[in-house]
Coordinates of C-alpha atoms in Angstrom, one line a residue:
Chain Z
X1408 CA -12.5 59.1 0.3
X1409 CA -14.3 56.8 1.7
X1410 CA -15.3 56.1 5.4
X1411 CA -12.8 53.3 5.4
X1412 CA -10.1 55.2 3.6
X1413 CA -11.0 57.7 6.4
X1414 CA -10.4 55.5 8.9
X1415 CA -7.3 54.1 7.9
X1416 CA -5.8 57.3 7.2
X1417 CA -6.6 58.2 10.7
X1418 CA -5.3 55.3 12.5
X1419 CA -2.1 55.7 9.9
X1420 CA -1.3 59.8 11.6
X1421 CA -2.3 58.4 14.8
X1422 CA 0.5 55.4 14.9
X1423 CA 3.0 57.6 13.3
X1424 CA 2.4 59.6 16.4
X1425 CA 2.3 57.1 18.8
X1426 CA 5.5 55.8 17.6
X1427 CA 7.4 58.5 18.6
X1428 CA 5.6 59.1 22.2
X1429 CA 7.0 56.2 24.2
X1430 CA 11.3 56.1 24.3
X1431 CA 13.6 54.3 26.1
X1432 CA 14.3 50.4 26.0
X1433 CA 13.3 48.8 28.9
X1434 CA 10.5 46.2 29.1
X1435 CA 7.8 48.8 30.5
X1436 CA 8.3 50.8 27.2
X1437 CA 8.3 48.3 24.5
X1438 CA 5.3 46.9 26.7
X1439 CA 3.7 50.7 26.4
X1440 CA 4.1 50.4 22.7
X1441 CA 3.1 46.7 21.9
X1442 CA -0.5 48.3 24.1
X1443 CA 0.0 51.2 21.4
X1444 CA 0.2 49.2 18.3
X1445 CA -3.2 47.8 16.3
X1446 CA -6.9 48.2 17.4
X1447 CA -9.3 50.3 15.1
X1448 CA -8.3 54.0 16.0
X1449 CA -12.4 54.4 16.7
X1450 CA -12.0 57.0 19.3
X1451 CA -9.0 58.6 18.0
X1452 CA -11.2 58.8 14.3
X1453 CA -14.0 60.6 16.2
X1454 CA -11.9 63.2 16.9
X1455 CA -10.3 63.6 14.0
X1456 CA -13.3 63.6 11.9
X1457 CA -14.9 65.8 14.9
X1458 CA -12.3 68.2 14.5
X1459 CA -12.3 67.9 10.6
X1460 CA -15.9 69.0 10.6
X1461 CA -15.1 72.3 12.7
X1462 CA -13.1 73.4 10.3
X1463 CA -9.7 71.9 12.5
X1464 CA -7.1 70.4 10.0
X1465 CA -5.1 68.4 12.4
X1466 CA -6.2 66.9 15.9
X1467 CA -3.8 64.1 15.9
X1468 CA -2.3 64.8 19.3
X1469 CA -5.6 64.9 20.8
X1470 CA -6.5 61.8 19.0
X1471 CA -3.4 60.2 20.3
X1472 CA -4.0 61.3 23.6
X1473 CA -7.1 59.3 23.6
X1474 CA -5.8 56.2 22.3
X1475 CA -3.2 56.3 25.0
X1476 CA -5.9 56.8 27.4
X1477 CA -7.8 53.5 25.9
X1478 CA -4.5 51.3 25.8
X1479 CA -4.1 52.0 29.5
X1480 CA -7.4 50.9 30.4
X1481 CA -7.5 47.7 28.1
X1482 CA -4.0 46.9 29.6
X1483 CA -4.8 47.2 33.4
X1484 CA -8.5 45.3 32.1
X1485 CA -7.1 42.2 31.0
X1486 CA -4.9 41.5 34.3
X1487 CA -5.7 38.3 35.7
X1488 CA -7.5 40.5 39.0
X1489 CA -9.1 42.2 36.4
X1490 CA -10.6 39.8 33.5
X1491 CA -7.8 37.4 33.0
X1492 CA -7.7 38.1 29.4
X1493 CA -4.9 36.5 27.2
X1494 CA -5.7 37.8 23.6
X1495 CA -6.1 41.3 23.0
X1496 CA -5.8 42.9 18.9
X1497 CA -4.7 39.3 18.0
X1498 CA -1.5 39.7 20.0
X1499 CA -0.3 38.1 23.6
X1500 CA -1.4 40.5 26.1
X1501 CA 1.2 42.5 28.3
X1502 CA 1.2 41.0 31.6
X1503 CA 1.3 36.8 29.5
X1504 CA 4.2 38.5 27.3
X1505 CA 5.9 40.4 29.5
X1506 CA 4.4 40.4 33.5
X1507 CA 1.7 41.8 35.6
X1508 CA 4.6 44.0 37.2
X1509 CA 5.2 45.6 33.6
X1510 CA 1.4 45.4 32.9
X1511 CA 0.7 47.6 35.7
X1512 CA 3.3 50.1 35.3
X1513 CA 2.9 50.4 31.0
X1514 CA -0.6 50.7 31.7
X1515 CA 0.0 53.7 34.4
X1516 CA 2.6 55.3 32.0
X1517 CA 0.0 55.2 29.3
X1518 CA -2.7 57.0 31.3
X1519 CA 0.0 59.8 32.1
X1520 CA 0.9 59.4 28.5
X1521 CA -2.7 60.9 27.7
X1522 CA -2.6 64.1 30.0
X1523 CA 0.8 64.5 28.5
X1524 CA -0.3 65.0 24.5
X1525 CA -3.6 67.3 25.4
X1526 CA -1.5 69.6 27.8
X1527 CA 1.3 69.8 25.7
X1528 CA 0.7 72.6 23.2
X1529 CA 1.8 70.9 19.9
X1530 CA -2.6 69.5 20.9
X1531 CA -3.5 73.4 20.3
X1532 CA -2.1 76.9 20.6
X1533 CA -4.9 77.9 23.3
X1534 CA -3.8 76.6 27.1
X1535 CA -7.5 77.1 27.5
X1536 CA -8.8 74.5 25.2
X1537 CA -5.9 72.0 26.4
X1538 CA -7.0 72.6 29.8
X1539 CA -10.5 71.9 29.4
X1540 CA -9.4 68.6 26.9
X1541 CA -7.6 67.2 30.2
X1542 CA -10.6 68.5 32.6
X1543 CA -13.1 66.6 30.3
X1544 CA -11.2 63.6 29.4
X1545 CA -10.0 62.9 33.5
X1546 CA -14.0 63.1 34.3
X1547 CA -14.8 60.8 31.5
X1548 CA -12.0 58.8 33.1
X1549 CA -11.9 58.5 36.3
X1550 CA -13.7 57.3 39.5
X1551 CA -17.4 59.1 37.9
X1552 CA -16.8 58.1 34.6
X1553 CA -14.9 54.8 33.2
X1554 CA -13.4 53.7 36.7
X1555 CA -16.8 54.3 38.1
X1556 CA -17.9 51.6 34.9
X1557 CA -15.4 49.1 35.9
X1558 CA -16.0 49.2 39.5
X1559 CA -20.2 48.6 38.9
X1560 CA -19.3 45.7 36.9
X1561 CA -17.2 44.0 39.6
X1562 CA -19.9 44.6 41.8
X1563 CA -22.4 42.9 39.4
X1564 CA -20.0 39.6 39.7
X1565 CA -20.7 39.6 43.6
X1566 CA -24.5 40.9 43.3
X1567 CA -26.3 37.1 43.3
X1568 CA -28.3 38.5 40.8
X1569 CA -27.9 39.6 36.8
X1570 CA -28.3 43.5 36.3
X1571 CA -31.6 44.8 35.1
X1572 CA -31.5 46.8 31.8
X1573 CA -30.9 50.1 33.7
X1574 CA -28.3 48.5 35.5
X1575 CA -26.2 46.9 32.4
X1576 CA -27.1 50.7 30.8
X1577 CA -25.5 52.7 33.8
X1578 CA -22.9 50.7 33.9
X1579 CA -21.9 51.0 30.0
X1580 CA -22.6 54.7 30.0
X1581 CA -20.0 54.8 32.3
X1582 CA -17.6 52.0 31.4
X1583 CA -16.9 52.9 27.4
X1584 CA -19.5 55.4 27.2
X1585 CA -18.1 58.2 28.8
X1586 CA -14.8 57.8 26.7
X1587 CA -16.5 57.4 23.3
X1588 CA -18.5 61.0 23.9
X1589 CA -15.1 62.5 24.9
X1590 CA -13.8 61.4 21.8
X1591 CA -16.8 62.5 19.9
X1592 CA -16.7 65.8 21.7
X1593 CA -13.1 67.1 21.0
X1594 CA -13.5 67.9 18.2
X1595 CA -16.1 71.0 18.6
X1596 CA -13.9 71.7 21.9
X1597 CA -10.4 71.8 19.6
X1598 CA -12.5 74.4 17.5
X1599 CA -14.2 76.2 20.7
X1600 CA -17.6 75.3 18.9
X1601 CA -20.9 74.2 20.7
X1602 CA -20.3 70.5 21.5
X1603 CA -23.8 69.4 22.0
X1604 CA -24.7 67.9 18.9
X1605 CA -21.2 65.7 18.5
X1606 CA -21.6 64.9 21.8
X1607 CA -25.4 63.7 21.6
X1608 CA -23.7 61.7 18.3
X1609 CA -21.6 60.1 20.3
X1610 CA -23.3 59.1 23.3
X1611 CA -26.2 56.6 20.9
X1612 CA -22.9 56.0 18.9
X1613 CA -21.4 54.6 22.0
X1614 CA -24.6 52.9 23.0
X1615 CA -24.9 51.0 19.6
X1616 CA -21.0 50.1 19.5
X1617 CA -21.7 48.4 23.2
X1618 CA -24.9 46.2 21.7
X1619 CA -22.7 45.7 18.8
X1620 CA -20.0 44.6 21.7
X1621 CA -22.5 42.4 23.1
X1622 CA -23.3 40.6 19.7
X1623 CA -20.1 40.0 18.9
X1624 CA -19.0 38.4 22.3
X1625 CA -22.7 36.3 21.7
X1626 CA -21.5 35.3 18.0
X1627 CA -18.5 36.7 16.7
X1628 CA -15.6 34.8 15.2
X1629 CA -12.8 35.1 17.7
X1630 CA -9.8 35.3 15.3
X1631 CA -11.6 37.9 13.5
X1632 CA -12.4 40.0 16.6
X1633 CA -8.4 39.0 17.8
X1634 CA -9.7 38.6 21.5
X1635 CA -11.5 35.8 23.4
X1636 CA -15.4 36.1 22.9
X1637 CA -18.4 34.4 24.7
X1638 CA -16.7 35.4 28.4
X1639 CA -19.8 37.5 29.2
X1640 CA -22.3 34.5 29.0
X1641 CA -19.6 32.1 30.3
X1642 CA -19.4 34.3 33.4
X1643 CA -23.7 34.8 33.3
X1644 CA -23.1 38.3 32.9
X1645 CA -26.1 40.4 32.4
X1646 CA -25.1 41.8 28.7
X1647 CA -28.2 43.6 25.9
X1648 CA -28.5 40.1 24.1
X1649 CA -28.8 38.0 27.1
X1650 CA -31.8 40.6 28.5
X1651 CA -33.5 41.8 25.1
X1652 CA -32.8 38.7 23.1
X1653 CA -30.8 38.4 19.9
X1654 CA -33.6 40.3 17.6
X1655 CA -34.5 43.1 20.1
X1656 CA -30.9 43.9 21.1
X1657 CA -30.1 44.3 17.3
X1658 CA -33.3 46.8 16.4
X1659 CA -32.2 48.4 19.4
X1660 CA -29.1 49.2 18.3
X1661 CA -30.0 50.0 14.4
X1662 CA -32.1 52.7 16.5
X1663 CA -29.5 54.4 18.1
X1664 CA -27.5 54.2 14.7
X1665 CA -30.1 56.4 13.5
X1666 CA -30.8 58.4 16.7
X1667 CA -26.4 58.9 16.1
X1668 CA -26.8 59.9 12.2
X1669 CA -30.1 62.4 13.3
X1670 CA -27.7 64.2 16.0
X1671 CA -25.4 65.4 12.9
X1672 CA -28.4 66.9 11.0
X1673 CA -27.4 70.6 11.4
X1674 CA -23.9 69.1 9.4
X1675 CA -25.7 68.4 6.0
X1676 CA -24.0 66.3 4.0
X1677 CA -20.5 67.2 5.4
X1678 CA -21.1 65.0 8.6
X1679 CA -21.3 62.0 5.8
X1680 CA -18.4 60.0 6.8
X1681 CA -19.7 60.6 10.5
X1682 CA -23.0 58.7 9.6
X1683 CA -21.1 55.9 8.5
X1684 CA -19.1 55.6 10.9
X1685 CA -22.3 54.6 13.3
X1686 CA -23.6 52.3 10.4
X1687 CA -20.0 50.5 10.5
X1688 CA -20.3 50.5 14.5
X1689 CA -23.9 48.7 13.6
X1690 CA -22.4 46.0 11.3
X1691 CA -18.7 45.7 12.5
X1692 CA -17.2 42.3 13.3
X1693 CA -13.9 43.0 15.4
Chain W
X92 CA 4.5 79.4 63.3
X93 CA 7.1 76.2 63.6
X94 CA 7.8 73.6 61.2
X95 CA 5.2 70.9 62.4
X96 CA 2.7 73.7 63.0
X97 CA 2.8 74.9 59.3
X98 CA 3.3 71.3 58.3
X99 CA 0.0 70.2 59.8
X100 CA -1.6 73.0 58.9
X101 CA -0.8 72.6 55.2
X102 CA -1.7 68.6 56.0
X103 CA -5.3 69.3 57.0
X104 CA -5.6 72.0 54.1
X105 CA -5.1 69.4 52.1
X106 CA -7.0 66.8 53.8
X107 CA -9.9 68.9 53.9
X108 CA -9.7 68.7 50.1
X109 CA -9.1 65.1 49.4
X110 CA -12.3 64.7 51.9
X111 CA -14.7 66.1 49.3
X112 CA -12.6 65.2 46.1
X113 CA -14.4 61.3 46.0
X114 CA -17.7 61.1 45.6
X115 CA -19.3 57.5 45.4
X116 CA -20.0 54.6 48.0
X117 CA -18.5 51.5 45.6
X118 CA -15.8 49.5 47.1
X119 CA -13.1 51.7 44.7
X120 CA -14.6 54.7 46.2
X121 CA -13.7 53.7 49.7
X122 CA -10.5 52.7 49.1
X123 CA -9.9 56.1 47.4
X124 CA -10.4 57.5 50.7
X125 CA -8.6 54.8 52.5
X126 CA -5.4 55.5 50.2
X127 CA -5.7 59.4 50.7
X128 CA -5.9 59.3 54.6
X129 CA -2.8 59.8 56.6
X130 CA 0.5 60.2 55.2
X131 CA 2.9 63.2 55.8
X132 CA 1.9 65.5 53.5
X133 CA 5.9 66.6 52.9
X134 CA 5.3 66.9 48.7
X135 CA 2.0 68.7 49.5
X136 CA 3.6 71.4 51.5
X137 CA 6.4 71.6 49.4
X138 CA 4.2 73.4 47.2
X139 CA 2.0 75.0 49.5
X140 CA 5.2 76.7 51.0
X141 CA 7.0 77.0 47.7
X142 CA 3.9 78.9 46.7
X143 CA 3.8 81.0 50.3
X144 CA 7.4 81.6 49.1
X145 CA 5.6 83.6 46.2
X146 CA 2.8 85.4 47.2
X147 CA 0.4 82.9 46.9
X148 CA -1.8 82.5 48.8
X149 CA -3.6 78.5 48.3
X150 CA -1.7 76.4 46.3
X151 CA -3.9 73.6 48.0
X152 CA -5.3 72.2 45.1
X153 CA -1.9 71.7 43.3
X154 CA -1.1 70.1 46.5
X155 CA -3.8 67.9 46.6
X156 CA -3.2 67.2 43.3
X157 CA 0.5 65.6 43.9
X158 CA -0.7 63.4 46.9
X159 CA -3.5 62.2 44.6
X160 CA -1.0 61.2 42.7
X161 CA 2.0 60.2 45.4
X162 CA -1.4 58.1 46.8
X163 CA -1.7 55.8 43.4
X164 CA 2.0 55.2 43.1
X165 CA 1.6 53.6 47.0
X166 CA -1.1 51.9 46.1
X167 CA 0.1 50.0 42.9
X168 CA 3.6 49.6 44.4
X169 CA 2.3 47.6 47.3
X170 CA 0.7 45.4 44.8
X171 CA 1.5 42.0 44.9
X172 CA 3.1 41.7 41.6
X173 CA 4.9 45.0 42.7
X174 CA 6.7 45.1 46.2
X175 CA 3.7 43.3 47.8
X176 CA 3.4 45.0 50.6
X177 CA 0.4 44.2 53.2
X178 CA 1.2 47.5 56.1
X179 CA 1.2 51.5 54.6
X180 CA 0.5 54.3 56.9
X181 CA 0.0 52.5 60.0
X182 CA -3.2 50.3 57.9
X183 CA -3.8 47.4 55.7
X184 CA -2.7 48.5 52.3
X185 CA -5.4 48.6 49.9
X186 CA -5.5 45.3 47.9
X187 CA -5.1 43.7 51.6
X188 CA -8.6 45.7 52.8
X189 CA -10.3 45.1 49.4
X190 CA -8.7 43.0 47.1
X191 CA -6.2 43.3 43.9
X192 CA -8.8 44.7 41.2
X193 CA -10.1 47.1 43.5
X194 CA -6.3 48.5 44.1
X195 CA -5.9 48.4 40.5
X196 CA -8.6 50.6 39.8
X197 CA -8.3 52.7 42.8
X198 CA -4.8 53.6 41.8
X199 CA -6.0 54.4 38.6
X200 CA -8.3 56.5 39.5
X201 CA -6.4 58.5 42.0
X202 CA -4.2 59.5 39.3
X203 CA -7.0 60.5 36.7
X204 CA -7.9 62.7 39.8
X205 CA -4.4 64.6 40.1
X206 CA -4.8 65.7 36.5
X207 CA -8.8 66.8 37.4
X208 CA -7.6 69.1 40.2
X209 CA -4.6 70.5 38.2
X210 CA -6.8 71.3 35.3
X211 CA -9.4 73.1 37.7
X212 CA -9.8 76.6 37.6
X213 CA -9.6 76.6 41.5
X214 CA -6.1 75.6 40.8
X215 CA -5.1 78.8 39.0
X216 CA -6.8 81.4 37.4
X217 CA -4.8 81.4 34.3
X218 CA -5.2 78.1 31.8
X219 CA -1.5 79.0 30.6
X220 CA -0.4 78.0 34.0
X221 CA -3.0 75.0 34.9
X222 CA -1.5 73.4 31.4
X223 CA 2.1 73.8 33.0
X224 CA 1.5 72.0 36.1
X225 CA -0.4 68.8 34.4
X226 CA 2.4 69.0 31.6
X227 CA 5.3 68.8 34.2
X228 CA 3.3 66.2 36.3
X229 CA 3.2 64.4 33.9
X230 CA 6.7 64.3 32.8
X231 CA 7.7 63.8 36.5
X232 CA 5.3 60.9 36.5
X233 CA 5.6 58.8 33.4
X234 CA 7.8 57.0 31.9
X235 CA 10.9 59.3 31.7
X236 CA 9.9 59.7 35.6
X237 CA 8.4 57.8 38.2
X238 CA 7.8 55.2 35.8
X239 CA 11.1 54.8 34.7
X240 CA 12.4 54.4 37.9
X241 CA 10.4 51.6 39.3
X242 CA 10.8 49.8 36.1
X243 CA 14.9 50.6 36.5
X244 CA 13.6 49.1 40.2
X245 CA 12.3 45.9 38.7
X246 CA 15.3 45.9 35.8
X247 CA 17.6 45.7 39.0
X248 CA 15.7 42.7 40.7
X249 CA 16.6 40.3 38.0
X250 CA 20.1 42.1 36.9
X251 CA 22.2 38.9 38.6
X252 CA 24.1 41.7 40.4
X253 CA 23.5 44.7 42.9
X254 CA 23.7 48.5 41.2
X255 CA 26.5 50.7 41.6
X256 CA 26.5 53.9 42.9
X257 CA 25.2 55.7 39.4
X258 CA 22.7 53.5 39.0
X259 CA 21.3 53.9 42.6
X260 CA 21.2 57.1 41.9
X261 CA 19.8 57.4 38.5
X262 CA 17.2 54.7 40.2
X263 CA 16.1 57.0 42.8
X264 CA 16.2 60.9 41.2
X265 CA 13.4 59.3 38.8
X266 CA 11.3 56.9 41.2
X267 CA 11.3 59.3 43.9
X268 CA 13.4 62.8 42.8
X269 CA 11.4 63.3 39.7
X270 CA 8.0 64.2 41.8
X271 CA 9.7 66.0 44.9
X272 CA 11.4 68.1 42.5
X273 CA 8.0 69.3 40.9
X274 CA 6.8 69.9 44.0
X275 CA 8.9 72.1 45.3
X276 CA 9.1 74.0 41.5
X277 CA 4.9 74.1 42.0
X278 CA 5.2 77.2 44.0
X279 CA 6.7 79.1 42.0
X280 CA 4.8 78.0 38.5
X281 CA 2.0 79.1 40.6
X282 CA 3.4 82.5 40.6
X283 CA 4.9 82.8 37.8
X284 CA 8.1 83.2 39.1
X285 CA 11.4 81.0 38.3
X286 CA 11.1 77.9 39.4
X287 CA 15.3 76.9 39.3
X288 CA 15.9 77.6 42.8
X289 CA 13.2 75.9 44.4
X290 CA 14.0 73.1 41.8
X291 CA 17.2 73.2 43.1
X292 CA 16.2 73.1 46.6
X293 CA 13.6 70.2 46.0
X294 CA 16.5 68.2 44.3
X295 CA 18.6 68.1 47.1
X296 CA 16.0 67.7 49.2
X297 CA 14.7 65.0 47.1
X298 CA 18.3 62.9 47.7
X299 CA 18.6 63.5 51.0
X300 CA 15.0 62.1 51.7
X301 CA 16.1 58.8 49.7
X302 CA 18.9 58.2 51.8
X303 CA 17.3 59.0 55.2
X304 CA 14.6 56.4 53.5
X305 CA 17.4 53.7 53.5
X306 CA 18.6 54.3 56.6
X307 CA 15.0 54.5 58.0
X308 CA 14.3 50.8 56.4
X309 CA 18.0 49.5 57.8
X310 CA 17.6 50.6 61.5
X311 CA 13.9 52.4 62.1
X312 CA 10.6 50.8 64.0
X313 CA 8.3 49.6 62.2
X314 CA 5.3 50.7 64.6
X315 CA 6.5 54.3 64.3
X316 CA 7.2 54.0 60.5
X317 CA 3.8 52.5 59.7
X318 CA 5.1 50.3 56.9
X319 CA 7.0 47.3 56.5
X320 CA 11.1 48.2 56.8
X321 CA 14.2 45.9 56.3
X322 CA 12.7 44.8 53.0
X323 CA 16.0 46.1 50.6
X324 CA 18.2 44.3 53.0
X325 CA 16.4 40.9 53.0
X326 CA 15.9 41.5 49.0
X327 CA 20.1 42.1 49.0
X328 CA 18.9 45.3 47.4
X329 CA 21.9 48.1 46.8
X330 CA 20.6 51.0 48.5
X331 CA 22.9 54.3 50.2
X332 CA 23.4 52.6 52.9
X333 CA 24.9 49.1 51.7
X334 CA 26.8 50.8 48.9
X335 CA 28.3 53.5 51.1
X336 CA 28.2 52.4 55.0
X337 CA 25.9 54.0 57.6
X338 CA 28.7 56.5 58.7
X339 CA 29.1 57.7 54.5
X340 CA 25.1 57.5 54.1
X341 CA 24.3 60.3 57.0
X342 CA 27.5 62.1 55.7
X343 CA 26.2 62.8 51.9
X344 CA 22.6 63.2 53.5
X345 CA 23.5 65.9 55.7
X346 CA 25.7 67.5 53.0
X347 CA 22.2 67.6 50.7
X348 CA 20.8 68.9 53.1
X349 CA 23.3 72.0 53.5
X350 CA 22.6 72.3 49.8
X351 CA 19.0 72.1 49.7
X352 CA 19.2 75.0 52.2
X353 CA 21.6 76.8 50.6
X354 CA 19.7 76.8 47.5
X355 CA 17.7 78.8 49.0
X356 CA 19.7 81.9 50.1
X357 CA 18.0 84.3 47.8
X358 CA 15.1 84.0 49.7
X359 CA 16.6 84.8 52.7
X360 CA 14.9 84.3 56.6
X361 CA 11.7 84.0 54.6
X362 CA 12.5 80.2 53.7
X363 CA 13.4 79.2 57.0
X364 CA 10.3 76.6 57.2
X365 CA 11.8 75.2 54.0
X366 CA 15.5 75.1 55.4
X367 CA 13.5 73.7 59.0
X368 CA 11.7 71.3 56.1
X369 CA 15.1 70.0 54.8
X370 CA 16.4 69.6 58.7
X371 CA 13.4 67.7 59.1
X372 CA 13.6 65.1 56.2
X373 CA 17.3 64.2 57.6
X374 CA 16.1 63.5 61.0
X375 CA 12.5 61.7 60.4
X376 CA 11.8 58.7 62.1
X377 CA 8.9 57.4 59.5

């Protein structure tokens, strides 16, 4: 198979899971499933493929768990206190379809949602290895890791002045970094294995998908991407294109494509679809 | 020791733990602390007593963790889109002191650091019984708990007519039961022991709390409360006390609280805080 027949096989066990995680009928659960439905599956795909590598035939409640995890934090993100954002995988997004009430609850739910899959032990037979999945994935998550990201960029709006480059880096190790190495992690965790080289993987992984980000808010096609693009120069945000310019922003991230495929050396050929994965971070357009 | 000397004992335990638990001097950090100050501990000492109960020892993280999380729920439900509330604990609620992002974060956060303590090995020694906890927490606090009953909340506000009886209930055991409950069944996951009786305890206590809550927002002081009261009432909001009278709402509260006690029996003098502790909740004034 290839990496894209990967991918969409791992997004397709993932939704199948998904769509039986959420019940009930009022708005604050079909709002927790519209946050479910679409998006690439990139973290959820990590550890999959993560997993796969280790020898670990099935990590789709882990992977699940993740996706949940990143639907709550896109839903409480594009609040209007938050960035006001309409659009979101081509769809209305939950507080313009339903309100900021239900935006703010389905995006709780889903964060509980995550804790819920990796302690539950249908995620693995060892209570040990669930435990440390919710340690990890709640200190990737919260006020050190991705809160910690969010909060440093709404300080940057009331700074007076653009971030530096170690600023805007901080603040995206944090922000989506610190998810994407979780993700990039589980998979050696699921199979009690050193994580070190999936996690080095993932953390120049998750600094060329954030240049990537960067490029695609700069000059991205907006219907392709299915959210609103050029906010971050709108706003005069500090982002890798505005401070290294177009060129220097995209060898930069071509570097950490291959500092990402390096980290899997010790996989040989088996951590293929791995290595494409980082070139289709590189080159992706949504 | 009496009641209020073992309940503020088992406050500053717990305060001495939420001290150290947030680390950071960002806006969101601060209000972390803000929304963890103050409060009266009652779901925190449910399990540090439950767990007493038991043979355990400290059960102080576990209750940290559950006022972590009791501390987001206030802090998104005094939002504005939520019950937009300005007063909480005697202080400026948090989106008041800061603003609305840094509440939505805040919250956030505060639950991602509920599931950190719970999966802690200073928790529990065992990983078998670390998973339990975050896996009930987070039943009790999704949405088929907590969740679901502030969204059955909001459901009601545009329902053209007041709830019945049922539905007040239904309402409350998940907005406000589902949590108590674990609390109280905390002490005894801790040891290892049946939980059922301290779940049937913390149920009863759980409805009786409720009810003393409406009475508390028809006829208490506001100063002494240190939150806004008479809000259902204005709202024409069903609630114990419009759907049953004052005379009928002290009635069924005081009759909880003879079974919340009574669950009880087979611990015999031993649980007398916990009987003092349903006594208590029947007769608070905030």
């Amino acid at each position: 198979m290839t990496f894209h027949d990967r991918l969409d096989s791992a997004a397709r066990q993932i939704d199948a899971l998904l769509r039986t995680a959420v019940r009930g009928d009022l708005p604050v659960h079909d709002a927790m499933r519209h946050a479910l439905t679409g998006g690439k599956r990139l973290r959820g795909f990590l550890v999959i493929e993560g997993a796969a590598l280790h020898g670990v035939a099935d990590a789709t409640v882990a992977a699940a768990a993740i996706e949940a995890l990143h639907a709550y934090s896109l839903v409480h993100d594009d609040l209007p206190c938050m960035d006001d954002d309409d659009l979101r995988r081509g769809q209305p997004t939950v507080h313009v379809r339903w309100d900021e009430a239900t935006a703010v609850l389905a995006g709780d739910a889903l964060q509980t949602l995550a804790f819920d899959l990796l302690s539950d032990p249908a995620c693995h037979d060892d209570p040990a290895v669930r435990c440390v999945l919710v340690s990890t994935l709640a200190r990737a998550a919260g006020a050190g890791g991705m809160v910690l990201g969010q909060a440093l960029d709404i300080a940057a709006e009331t700074a007076g002045r653009p971030l530096t480059l170690n600023e805007v880096e901080a603040l995206q190790a944090a922000k989506t970094g610190a998810l994407i190495e979780w993700s990039g992690a589980a998979g050696a965790v699921l199979a009690e294995a050193d994580p070190a080289p999936l996690t080095a993987y993932a953390r120049a992984l998750g600094g060329a998908f954030q240049i990537a980000d960067d490029i695609l808010d700069a000059e991205g096609c907006e219907d392709r991407a299915g959210k609103r693009l050029g906010k971050d120069a709108a706003a005069g945000k500090a982002t890798f294109v505005s401070l290294l310019g177009m060129d220097a922003a995209r060898q930069r991230a071509a570097d950490l494509t291959d500092a990402a495929c390096a980290a899997l050396d010790g996989y040989g050929a088996r951590a293929e679809t791995l290595r494409d994965c980082a070139r289709f971070v590189l080159t992706r357009d949504r």
